[in-house]
Amino acid sequence: MSELHQDEIIAREIAAGRDAPGALLPILHAIQNALGWIPPQATRMLADALLLSRAEVHGVITFYHHFRTHPPGRHVVQVCRAEACQAVGAARLEAHAKASLGVDYGETTADGAITLEPVYCLGNCACSPSVRIDDEIAGRVDCDGFDRIVERLRAEEVSA
Ligand code: FES
């Protein structure tokens, strides 16, 4: 997507949300929902529109793990790091996910297929450890299960 088109979408989301109380966070969510990430020019556009400093806007974007400052891969896989999942082996799953994909959190595989992210509870604690694959939540994911998820994503890409 061109930067001009991104600017149009950012401006649209700012116009739609700027008059609501506490407008910054809802607008950031709307921009990320529309674009998949928060492009750098959004900081300036939001600061100008909401009469904030760029440092304030940047601080909010970087404070929350949820907001991406780089475009995601074609799929986003999130591994839960919260307490219930940690209690049943999420740390091992996290290490396996990073090693098998060859990326750290916030990074995308070299083929652009998968971005790996941490998440702090998916509301699926009873079925820990939990993983979100794009919009789908999976429970009781062990290392083998993680590999099967990745294989499925790659197979879907080949057949698409
Ligand atoms: S702690 Fe992982 S889903 Fe709630």
CSV table of N, CA, C and O in Angstrom, one decimal, residues 14-134:
chain,number,residue,atom,x,y,z
A,14,ILE,N,-8.6,9.4,12.1
A,14,ILE,CA,-8.5,10.5,13.0
A,14,ILE,C,-9.8,11.3,12.9
A,14,ILE,O,-10.4,11.7,14.0
A,15,ALA,N,-10.3,11.6,11.7
A,15,ALA,CA,-11.5,12.4,11.6
A,15,ALA,C,-12.7,11.7,12.3
A,15,ALA,O,-13.6,12.4,12.9
A,16,ALA,N,-12.7,10.4,12.2
A,16,ALA,CA,-13.9,9.6,12.8
A,16,ALA,C,-13.8,9.6,14.3
A,16,ALA,O,-14.8,9.5,15.0
A,17,GLY,N,-12.6,9.7,14.9
A,17,GLY,CA,-12.5,9.5,16.3
A,17,GLY,C,-12.0,10.6,17.2
A,17,GLY,O,-12.0,10.6,18.4
A,18,ARG,N,-11.6,11.7,16.5
A,18,ARG,CA,-10.9,12.8,17.2
A,18,ARG,C,-11.7,13.5,18.3
A,18,ARG,O,-11.2,14.1,19.2
A,19,ASP,N,-13.0,13.5,18.2
A,19,ASP,CA,-13.9,14.3,19.1
A,19,ASP,C,-14.3,13.5,20.3
A,19,ASP,O,-14.9,14.0,21.2
A,20,ALA,N,-14.0,12.2,20.3
A,20,ALA,CA,-14.4,11.3,21.5
A,20,ALA,C,-13.4,11.6,22.6
A,20,ALA,O,-12.2,11.9,22.4
A,21,PRO,N,-13.9,11.5,23.9
A,21,PRO,CA,-12.9,11.6,25.0
A,21,PRO,C,-11.9,10.5,24.9
A,21,PRO,O,-12.2,9.4,24.6
A,22,GLY,N,-10.6,10.9,25.3
A,22,GLY,CA,-9.5,9.9,25.2
A,22,GLY,C,-9.4,9.3,23.9
A,22,GLY,O,-9.2,8.1,23.7
A,23,ALA,N,-9.3,10.2,22.9
A,23,ALA,CA,-9.4,9.7,21.5
A,23,ALA,C,-8.1,9.0,21.0
A,23,ALA,O,-8.2,8.1,20.1
A,24,LEU,N,-7.0,9.2,21.6
A,24,LEU,CA,-5.8,8.6,21.1
A,24,LEU,C,-5.8,7.1,20.9
A,24,LEU,O,-5.5,6.6,19.9
A,25,LEU,N,-6.1,6.4,22.0
A,25,LEU,CA,-6.1,5.0,22.0
A,25,LEU,C,-7.1,4.4,21.0
A,25,LEU,O,-6.7,3.5,20.2
A,26,PRO,N,-8.3,4.8,21.0
A,26,PRO,CA,-9.3,4.2,20.0
A,26,PRO,C,-8.8,4.5,18.6
A,26,PRO,O,-9.0,3.6,17.7
A,27,ILE,N,-8.2,5.6,18.3
A,27,ILE,CA,-7.8,5.9,17.0
A,27,ILE,C,-6.6,5.0,16.6
A,27,ILE,O,-6.5,4.5,15.5
A,28,LEU,N,-5.7,4.8,17.5
A,28,LEU,CA,-4.6,3.9,17.3
A,28,LEU,C,-5.1,2.5,16.9
A,28,LEU,O,-4.6,1.9,16.0
A,29,HIS,N,-6.1,2.1,17.7
A,29,HIS,CA,-6.6,0.7,17.4
A,29,HIS,C,-7.3,0.7,16.0
A,29,HIS,O,-7.1,-0.3,15.3
A,30,ALA,N,-8.0,1.8,15.7
A,30,ALA,CA,-8.6,1.8,14.4
A,30,ALA,C,-7.6,1.8,13.3
A,30,ALA,O,-7.8,1.1,12.2
A,31,ILE,N,-6.5,2.5,13.4
A,31,ILE,CA,-5.5,2.6,12.4
A,31,ILE,C,-4.9,1.2,12.3
A,31,ILE,O,-4.7,0.7,11.1
A,32,GLN,N,-4.5,0.5,13.4
A,32,GLN,CA,-3.9,-0.8,13.3
A,32,GLN,C,-4.9,-1.8,12.7
A,32,GLN,O,-4.5,-2.7,11.9
A,33,ASN,N,-6.2,-1.7,13.1
A,33,ASN,CA,-7.1,-2.6,12.5
A,33,ASN,C,-7.2,-2.4,11.0
A,33,ASN,O,-7.4,-3.4,10.2
A,34,ALA,N,-7.1,-1.2,10.5
A,34,ALA,CA,-7.2,-0.9,9.1
A,34,ALA,C,-6.0,-1.3,8.3
A,34,ALA,O,-6.0,-1.8,7.2
A,35,LEU,N,-4.8,-1.0,8.9
A,35,LEU,CA,-3.5,-1.1,8.2
A,35,LEU,C,-2.7,-2.3,8.6
A,35,LEU,O,-1.7,-2.7,7.9
A,36,GLY,N,-3.0,-2.9,9.8
A,36,GLY,CA,-2.2,-3.9,10.3
A,36,GLY,C,-1.0,-3.5,11.2
A,36,GLY,O,-0.3,-4.3,11.8
A,37,TRP,N,-0.7,-2.2,11.2
A,37,TRP,CA,0.4,-1.6,11.9
A,37,TRP,C,0.2,-0.1,12.0
A,37,TRP,O,-0.8,0.5,11.4
A,38,ILE,N,1.0,0.6,12.8
A,38,ILE,CA,1.0,2.0,12.9
A,38,ILE,C,2.2,2.6,12.1
A,38,ILE,O,3.3,2.6,12.6
A,39,PRO,N,1.9,3.1,10.9
A,39,PRO,CA,3.1,3.7,10.2
A,39,PRO,C,3.6,4.9,10.9
A,39,PRO,O,2.9,5.6,11.6
A,40,PRO,N,4.9,5.3,10.6
A,40,PRO,CA,5.6,6.4,11.3
A,40,PRO,C,4.9,7.7,11.2
A,40,PRO,O,4.8,8.5,12.1
A,41,GLN,N,4.3,8.0,10.0
A,41,GLN,CA,3.7,9.3,9.8
A,41,GLN,C,2.4,9.5,10.7
A,41,GLN,O,2.0,10.6,10.9
A,42,ALA,N,1.9,8.4,11.2
A,42,ALA,CA,0.7,8.5,12.1
A,42,ALA,C,1.0,9.3,13.3
A,42,ALA,O,0.2,10.0,13.9
A,43,THR,N,2.3,9.2,13.8
A,43,THR,CA,2.7,9.9,15.0
A,43,THR,C,2.5,11.4,14.8
A,43,THR,O,1.9,12.1,15.6
A,44,ARG,N,3.0,11.9,13.7
A,44,ARG,CA,2.9,13.4,13.4
A,44,ARG,C,1.4,13.8,13.2
A,44,ARG,O,1.0,14.8,13.7
A,45,MET,N,0.7,13.0,12.4
A,45,MET,CA,-0.7,13.3,12.1
A,45,MET,C,-1.6,13.3,13.3
A,45,MET,O,-2.4,14.2,13.5
A,46,LEU,N,-1.3,12.3,14.2
A,46,LEU,CA,-2.1,12.3,15.5
A,46,LEU,C,-1.7,13.5,16.4
A,46,LEU,O,-2.6,14.1,17.0
A,47,ALA,N,-0.4,13.7,16.5
A,47,ALA,CA,0.0,14.8,17.4
A,47,ALA,C,-0.6,16.2,16.9
A,47,ALA,O,-1.2,16.9,17.7
A,48,ASP,N,-0.6,16.4,15.6
A,48,ASP,CA,-1.2,17.7,15.0
A,48,ASP,C,-2.7,17.7,15.3
A,48,ASP,O,-3.2,18.8,15.7
A,49,ALA,N,-3.4,16.6,15.1
A,49,ALA,CA,-4.8,16.6,15.2
A,49,ALA,C,-5.3,16.7,16.7
A,49,ALA,O,-6.3,17.3,16.9
A,50,LEU,N,-4.6,16.1,17.6
A,50,LEU,CA,-5.0,16.0,19.0
A,50,LEU,C,-4.3,17.0,19.9
A,50,LEU,O,-4.5,16.9,21.1
A,51,LEU,N,-3.5,17.8,19.3
A,51,LEU,CA,-2.8,18.8,20.0
A,51,LEU,C,-1.9,18.2,21.1
A,51,LEU,O,-1.9,18.6,22.3
A,52,LEU,N,-1.2,17.2,20.7
A,52,LEU,CA,-0.3,16.5,21.6
A,52,LEU,C,1.1,16.6,21.0
A,52,LEU,O,1.3,17.0,19.9
A,53,SER,N,2.1,16.4,21.9
A,53,SER,CA,3.5,16.4,21.3
A,53,SER,C,3.7,15.0,20.6
A,53,SER,O,3.1,14.0,20.9
A,54,ARG,N,4.6,15.0,19.7
A,54,ARG,CA,5.0,13.7,19.0
A,54,ARG,C,5.5,12.8,20.0
A,54,ARG,O,5.3,11.6,19.9
A,55,ALA,N,6.3,13.3,21.0
A,55,ALA,CA,6.8,12.4,22.0
A,55,ALA,C,5.7,11.7,22.8
A,55,ALA,O,5.8,10.5,23.1
A,56,GLU,N,4.6,12.4,23.1
A,56,GLU,CA,3.5,11.8,23.8
A,56,GLU,C,2.9,10.7,23.0
A,56,GLU,O,2.6,9.6,23.5
A,57,VAL,N,2.6,10.9,21.7
A,57,VAL,CA,2.0,9.9,20.8
A,57,VAL,C,3.0,8.7,20.7
A,57,VAL,O,2.5,7.6,20.8
A,58,HIS,N,4.2,9.0,20.5
A,58,HIS,CA,5.2,7.9,20.3
A,58,HIS,C,5.3,7.1,21.6
A,58,HIS,O,5.4,5.9,21.5
A,59,GLY,N,5.2,7.8,22.7
A,59,GLY,CA,5.3,7.1,24.0
A,59,GLY,C,4.1,6.1,24.2
A,59,GLY,O,4.3,5.0,24.7
A,60,VAL,N,2.9,6.5,23.8
A,60,VAL,CA,1.8,5.6,23.9
A,60,VAL,C,1.9,4.4,22.9
A,60,VAL,O,1.7,3.3,23.3
A,61,ILE,N,2.3,4.7,21.7
A,61,ILE,CA,2.5,3.6,20.7
A,61,ILE,C,3.5,2.6,21.2
A,61,ILE,O,3.3,1.4,21.1
A,62,THR,N,4.6,3.0,21.7
A,62,THR,CA,5.6,2.1,22.1
A,62,THR,C,5.4,1.5,23.5
A,62,THR,O,6.0,0.4,23.8
A,63,PHE,N,4.5,2.1,24.3
A,63,PHE,CA,4.2,1.5,25.6
A,63,PHE,C,3.4,0.2,25.5
A,63,PHE,O,3.7,-0.8,26.3
A,64,TYR,N,2.5,0.1,24.6
A,64,TYR,CA,1.6,-1.0,24.5
A,64,TYR,C,2.2,-2.0,23.5
A,64,TYR,O,2.4,-1.7,22.3
A,65,HIS,N,2.3,-3.3,24.0
A,65,HIS,CA,2.9,-4.3,23.1
A,65,HIS,C,1.9,-4.5,21.9
A,65,HIS,O,2.4,-5.0,20.8
A,66,HIS,N,0.7,-4.2,22.1
A,66,HIS,CA,-0.3,-4.5,21.0
A,66,HIS,C,0.0,-3.7,19.7
A,66,HIS,O,-0.3,-4.2,18.6
A,67,PHE,N,0.5,-2.5,19.8
A,67,PHE,CA,0.7,-1.7,18.6
A,67,PHE,C,2.0,-2.1,17.9
A,67,PHE,O,3.1,-2.1,18.5
A,68,ARG,N,1.9,-2.3,16.6
A,68,ARG,CA,3.0,-2.7,15.8
A,68,ARG,C,3.6,-1.5,15.1
A,68,ARG,O,2.9,-0.7,14.5
A,69,THR,N,4.9,-1.4,15.2
A,69,THR,CA,5.6,-0.2,14.5
A,69,THR,C,6.3,-0.7,13.2
A,69,THR,O,7.0,0.1,12.5
A,70,HIS,N,6.0,-2.0,12.8
A,70,HIS,CA,6.5,-2.5,11.5
A,70,HIS,C,5.3,-3.3,10.9
A,70,HIS,O,4.5,-3.9,11.7
A,71,PRO,N,5.2,-3.4,9.6
A,71,PRO,CA,4.2,-4.1,9.0
A,71,PRO,C,4.3,-5.6,9.4
A,71,PRO,O,5.4,-6.1,9.4
A,72,PRO,N,3.2,-6.3,9.7
A,72,PRO,CA,3.2,-7.7,10.0
A,72,PRO,C,3.4,-8.6,8.8
A,72,PRO,O,3.2,-8.1,7.7
A,73,GLY,N,3.7,-9.9,9.1
A,73,GLY,CA,3.8,-10.8,8.0
A,73,GLY,C,2.3,-11.2,7.5
A,73,GLY,O,1.4,-10.6,8.0
A,74,ARG,N,2.2,-12.1,6.6
A,74,ARG,CA,0.9,-12.5,6.1
A,74,ARG,C,0.1,-13.2,7.2
A,74,ARG,O,-1.2,-13.2,7.1
A,75,HIS,N,0.7,-13.7,8.2
A,75,HIS,CA,0.0,-14.3,9.3
A,75,HIS,C,0.6,-13.8,10.6
A,75,HIS,O,1.9,-13.6,10.6
A,76,VAL,N,-0.2,-13.6,11.6
A,76,VAL,CA,0.4,-13.2,13.0
A,76,VAL,C,0.1,-14.4,13.9
A,76,VAL,O,-1.1,-14.8,14.1
A,77,VAL,N,1.1,-14.9,14.6
A,77,VAL,CA,1.0,-15.9,15.6
A,77,VAL,C,1.4,-15.3,16.9
A,77,VAL,O,2.5,-14.9,17.1
A,78,GLN,N,0.5,-15.4,17.9
A,78,GLN,CA,0.7,-14.8,19.2
A,78,GLN,C,0.8,-15.9,20.2
A,78,GLN,O,-0.1,-16.8,20.2
A,79,VAL,N,1.8,-15.9,21.0
A,79,VAL,CA,1.9,-16.9,22.1
A,79,VAL,C,1.6,-16.2,23.4
A,79,VAL,O,2.2,-15.2,23.7
A,80,CYS,N,0.7,-16.8,24.2
A,80,CYS,CA,0.3,-16.2,25.5
A,80,CYS,C,1.5,-16.4,26.5
A,80,CYS,O,2.0,-17.4,26.7
A,81,ARG,N,1.8,-15.2,27.2
A,81,ARG,CA,2.9,-15.2,28.2
A,81,ARG,C,2.3,-15.0,29.6
A,81,ARG,O,3.0,-14.8,30.5
A,82,ALA,N,1.0,-15.0,29.7
A,82,ALA,CA,0.4,-14.7,31.0
A,82,ALA,C,0.4,-15.9,31.9
A,82,ALA,O,0.8,-17.0,31.5
A,83,GLU,N,0.0,-15.7,33.2
A,83,GLU,CA,0.3,-16.6,34.3
A,83,GLU,C,-0.2,-18.0,34.1
A,83,GLU,O,0.5,-19.0,34.3
A,84,ALA,N,-1.5,-18.2,33.7
A,84,ALA,CA,-2.0,-19.5,33.6
A,84,ALA,C,-1.2,-20.3,32.5
A,84,ALA,O,-1.0,-21.5,32.7
A,85,CYS,N,-0.9,-19.7,31.4
A,85,CYS,CA,-0.1,-20.4,30.4
A,85,CYS,C,1.3,-20.6,30.8
A,85,CYS,O,1.8,-21.7,30.6
A,86,GLN,N,1.9,-19.7,31.6
A,86,GLN,CA,3.2,-19.9,32.1
A,86,GLN,C,3.2,-21.1,33.0
A,86,GLN,O,4.2,-21.9,33.1
A,87,ALA,N,2.2,-21.3,33.8
A,87,ALA,CA,2.1,-22.4,34.8
A,87,ALA,C,2.1,-23.8,34.1
A,87,ALA,O,2.4,-24.7,34.8
A,88,VAL,N,1.7,-23.8,32.9
A,88,VAL,CA,1.7,-25.2,32.2
A,88,VAL,C,2.6,-25.3,31.0
A,88,VAL,O,2.4,-26.0,30.1
A,89,GLY,N,3.7,-24.5,31.1
A,89,GLY,CA,4.8,-24.8,30.1
A,89,GLY,C,4.9,-23.8,29.0
A,89,GLY,O,5.5,-24.1,28.0
A,90,ALA,N,4.3,-22.6,29.1
A,90,ALA,CA,4.4,-21.7,28.0
A,90,ALA,C,5.8,-21.2,27.7
A,90,ALA,O,6.1,-20.9,26.5
A,91,ALA,N,6.7,-21.2,28.7
A,91,ALA,CA,8.0,-20.7,28.4
A,91,ALA,C,8.7,-21.7,27.5
A,91,ALA,O,9.5,-21.2,26.6
A,92,ARG,N,8.5,-23.0,27.6
A,92,ARG,CA,9.1,-23.9,26.7
A,92,ARG,C,8.5,-23.7,25.3
A,92,ARG,O,9.3,-23.8,24.3
A,93,LEU,N,7.2,-23.5,25.2
A,93,LEU,CA,6.6,-23.3,23.9
A,93,LEU,C,7.1,-22.0,23.3
A,93,LEU,O,7.4,-22.0,22.1
A,94,GLU,N,7.3,-20.9,24.1
A,94,GLU,CA,7.9,-19.7,23.5
A,94,GLU,C,9.2,-19.9,22.9
A,94,GLU,O,9.5,-19.5,21.8
A,95,ALA,N,10.1,-20.6,23.7
A,95,ALA,CA,11.5,-20.9,23.2
A,95,ALA,C,11.4,-21.7,21.9
A,95,ALA,O,12.2,-21.4,21.0
A,96,HIS,N,10.5,-22.7,21.9
A,96,HIS,CA,10.4,-23.5,20.7
A,96,HIS,C,9.9,-22.7,19.5
A,96,HIS,O,10.4,-22.8,18.4
A,97,ALA,N,8.9,-21.8,19.7
A,97,ALA,CA,8.4,-21.0,18.6
A,97,ALA,C,9.4,-20.1,18.0
A,97,ALA,O,9.6,-20.0,16.8
A,98,LYS,N,10.2,-19.5,18.9
A,98,LYS,CA,11.3,-18.6,18.4
A,98,LYS,C,12.3,-19.4,17.6
A,98,LYS,O,12.8,-18.9,16.5
A,99,ALA,N,12.7,-20.5,18.2
A,99,ALA,CA,13.8,-21.3,17.5
A,99,ALA,C,13.3,-21.9,16.2
A,99,ALA,O,14.0,-21.8,15.2
A,100,SER,N,12.1,-22.4,16.2
A,100,SER,CA,11.6,-23.1,15.0
A,100,SER,C,11.3,-22.1,13.8
A,100,SER,O,11.5,-22.4,12.7
A,101,LEU,N,10.9,-20.9,14.2
A,101,LEU,CA,10.6,-19.8,13.2
A,101,LEU,C,11.9,-19.0,12.9
A,101,LEU,O,12.0,-18.3,11.9
A,102,GLY,N,12.9,-19.1,13.8
A,102,GLY,CA,14.1,-18.3,13.6
A,102,GLY,C,13.9,-16.8,13.7
A,102,GLY,O,14.6,-16.0,13.1
A,103,VAL,N,13.0,-16.4,14.6
A,103,VAL,CA,12.7,-15.0,14.9
A,103,VAL,C,12.5,-14.8,16.4
A,103,VAL,O,12.2,-15.7,17.1
A,104,ASP,N,12.6,-13.6,16.8
A,104,ASP,CA,12.3,-13.2,18.2
A,104,ASP,C,10.9,-12.6,18.1
A,104,ASP,O,10.3,-12.4,17.0
A,105,TYR,N,10.4,-12.2,19.3
A,105,TYR,CA,9.1,-11.6,19.3
A,105,TYR,C,9.1,-10.2,18.5
A,105,TYR,O,10.1,-9.5,18.6
A,106,GLY,N,8.1,-9.9,17.8
A,106,GLY,CA,8.0,-8.7,17.1
A,106,GLY,C,8.7,-8.8,15.7
A,106,GLY,O,8.7,-7.8,14.9
A,107,GLU,N,9.2,-10.0,15.4
A,107,GLU,CA,9.9,-10.2,14.1
A,107,GLU,C,9.1,-11.1,13.2
A,107,GLU,O,8.2,-11.8,13.6
A,108,THR,N,9.4,-11.0,11.9
A,108,THR,CA,8.7,-11.8,10.8
A,108,THR,C,9.7,-12.7,10.2
A,108,THR,O,10.9,-12.3,9.9
A,109,THR,N,9.2,-13.9,9.8
A,109,THR,CA,10.1,-14.9,9.2
A,109,THR,C,10.6,-14.3,7.8
A,109,THR,O,10.0,-13.4,7.2
A,110,ALA,N,11.7,-14.8,7.4
A,110,ALA,CA,12.4,-14.2,6.2
A,110,ALA,C,11.5,-14.2,5.0
A,110,ALA,O,11.6,-13.4,4.1
A,111,ASP,N,10.6,-15.2,4.9
A,111,ASP,CA,9.7,-15.3,3.7
A,111,ASP,C,8.5,-14.4,3.9
A,111,ASP,O,7.6,-14.4,3.0
A,112,GLY,N,8.4,-13.6,5.0
A,112,GLY,CA,7.3,-12.7,5.1
A,112,GLY,C,6.0,-13.4,5.6
A,112,GLY,O,4.9,-12.8,5.6
A,113,ALA,N,6.1,-14.7,5.9
A,113,ALA,CA,4.8,-15.5,6.1
A,113,ALA,C,4.3,-15.2,7.5
A,113,ALA,O,3.1,-15.1,7.7
A,114,ILE,N,5.1,-15.2,8.5
A,114,ILE,CA,4.6,-15.3,9.9
A,114,ILE,C,5.4,-14.3,10.8
A,114,ILE,O,6.6,-14.3,10.9
A,115,THR,N,4.6,-13.5,11.5
A,115,THR,CA,5.1,-12.6,12.5
A,115,THR,C,4.8,-13.2,13.9
A,115,THR,O,3.6,-13.7,14.1
A,116,LEU,N,5.8,-13.3,14.8
A,116,LEU,CA,5.6,-13.9,16.1
A,116,LEU,C,5.5,-12.8,17.1
A,116,LEU,O,6.3,-11.9,17.1
A,117,GLU,N,4.4,-12.9,17.9
A,117,GLU,CA,4.2,-11.8,18.9
A,117,GLU,C,3.8,-12.4,20.3
A,117,GLU,O,3.2,-13.5,20.3
A,118,PRO,N,4.2,-11.8,21.4
A,118,PRO,CA,3.7,-12.2,22.7
A,118,PRO,C,2.3,-11.6,22.9
A,118,PRO,O,1.9,-10.6,22.3
A,119,VAL,N,1.5,-12.2,23.8
A,119,VAL,CA,0.2,-11.7,24.1
A,119,VAL,C,0.0,-12.0,25.6
A,119,VAL,O,0.6,-13.0,26.1
A,120,TYR,N,-0.7,-11.2,26.3
A,120,TYR,CA,-0.9,-11.4,27.8
A,120,TYR,C,-2.3,-11.7,28.1
A,120,TYR,O,-3.1,-10.9,28.5
A,121,CYS,N,-2.6,-12.9,27.9
A,121,CYS,CA,-3.9,-13.6,28.2
A,121,CYS,C,-4.9,-13.4,27.0
A,121,CYS,O,-5.2,-12.3,26.5
A,122,LEU,N,-5.3,-14.6,26.5
A,122,LEU,CA,-6.2,-14.6,25.4
A,122,LEU,C,-7.6,-15.0,25.9
A,122,LEU,O,-8.5,-15.3,25.1
A,123,GLY,N,-7.8,-15.0,27.2
A,123,GLY,CA,-9.1,-15.4,27.8
A,123,GLY,C,-9.4,-16.9,27.6
A,123,GLY,O,-10.5,-17.3,27.6
A,124,ASN,N,-8.4,-17.7,27.4
A,124,ASN,CA,-8.5,-19.1,27.1
A,124,ASN,C,-7.7,-19.9,28.1
A,124,ASN,O,-7.2,-21.0,27.8
A,125,CYS,N,-7.6,-19.4,29.4
A,125,CYS,CA,-6.7,-19.9,30.4
A,125,CYS,C,-7.0,-21.4,30.7
A,125,CYS,O,-6.1,-22.1,31.0
A,126,ALA,N,-8.3,-21.8,30.7
A,126,ALA,CA,-8.6,-23.2,31.0
A,126,ALA,C,-8.0,-24.2,30.1
A,126,ALA,O,-7.9,-25.3,30.4
A,127,CYS,N,-7.6,-23.7,28.9
A,127,CYS,CA,-7.0,-24.6,27.9
A,127,CYS,C,-5.6,-24.2,27.6
A,127,CYS,O,-5.1,-24.3,26.5
A,128,SER,N,-4.9,-23.7,28.6
A,128,SER,CA,-3.5,-23.3,28.4
A,128,SER,C,-2.6,-24.5,28.0
A,128,SER,O,-2.9,-25.6,28.4
A,129,PRO,N,-1.5,-24.2,27.4
A,129,PRO,CA,-1.0,-22.9,26.8
A,129,PRO,C,-1.8,-22.6,25.6
A,129,PRO,O,-2.1,-23.4,24.8
A,130,SER,N,-2.0,-21.3,25.4
A,130,SER,CA,-2.9,-20.8,24.3
A,130,SER,C,-2.1,-20.0,23.3
A,130,SER,O,-1.1,-19.3,23.7
A,131,VAL,N,-2.6,-20.1,22.1
A,131,VAL,CA,-1.9,-19.4,21.0
A,131,VAL,C,-3.0,-18.8,20.1
A,131,VAL,O,-4.1,-19.4,20.0
A,132,ARG,N,-2.8,-17.6,19.5
A,132,ARG,CA,-3.7,-17.1,18.5
A,132,ARG,C,-3.1,-17.1,17.2
A,132,ARG,O,-1.9,-16.6,17.0
A,133,ILE,N,-3.8,-17.6,16.2
A,133,ILE,CA,-3.3,-17.6,14.8
A,133,ILE,C,-4.2,-16.8,14.0
A,133,ILE,O,-5.4,-17.1,13.8
A,134,ASP,N,-3.8,-15.5,13.7
A,134,ASP,CA,-4.6,-14.5,13.1
A,134,ASP,C,-5.8,-14.4,14.0
A,134,ASP,O,-5.7,-14.0,15.1
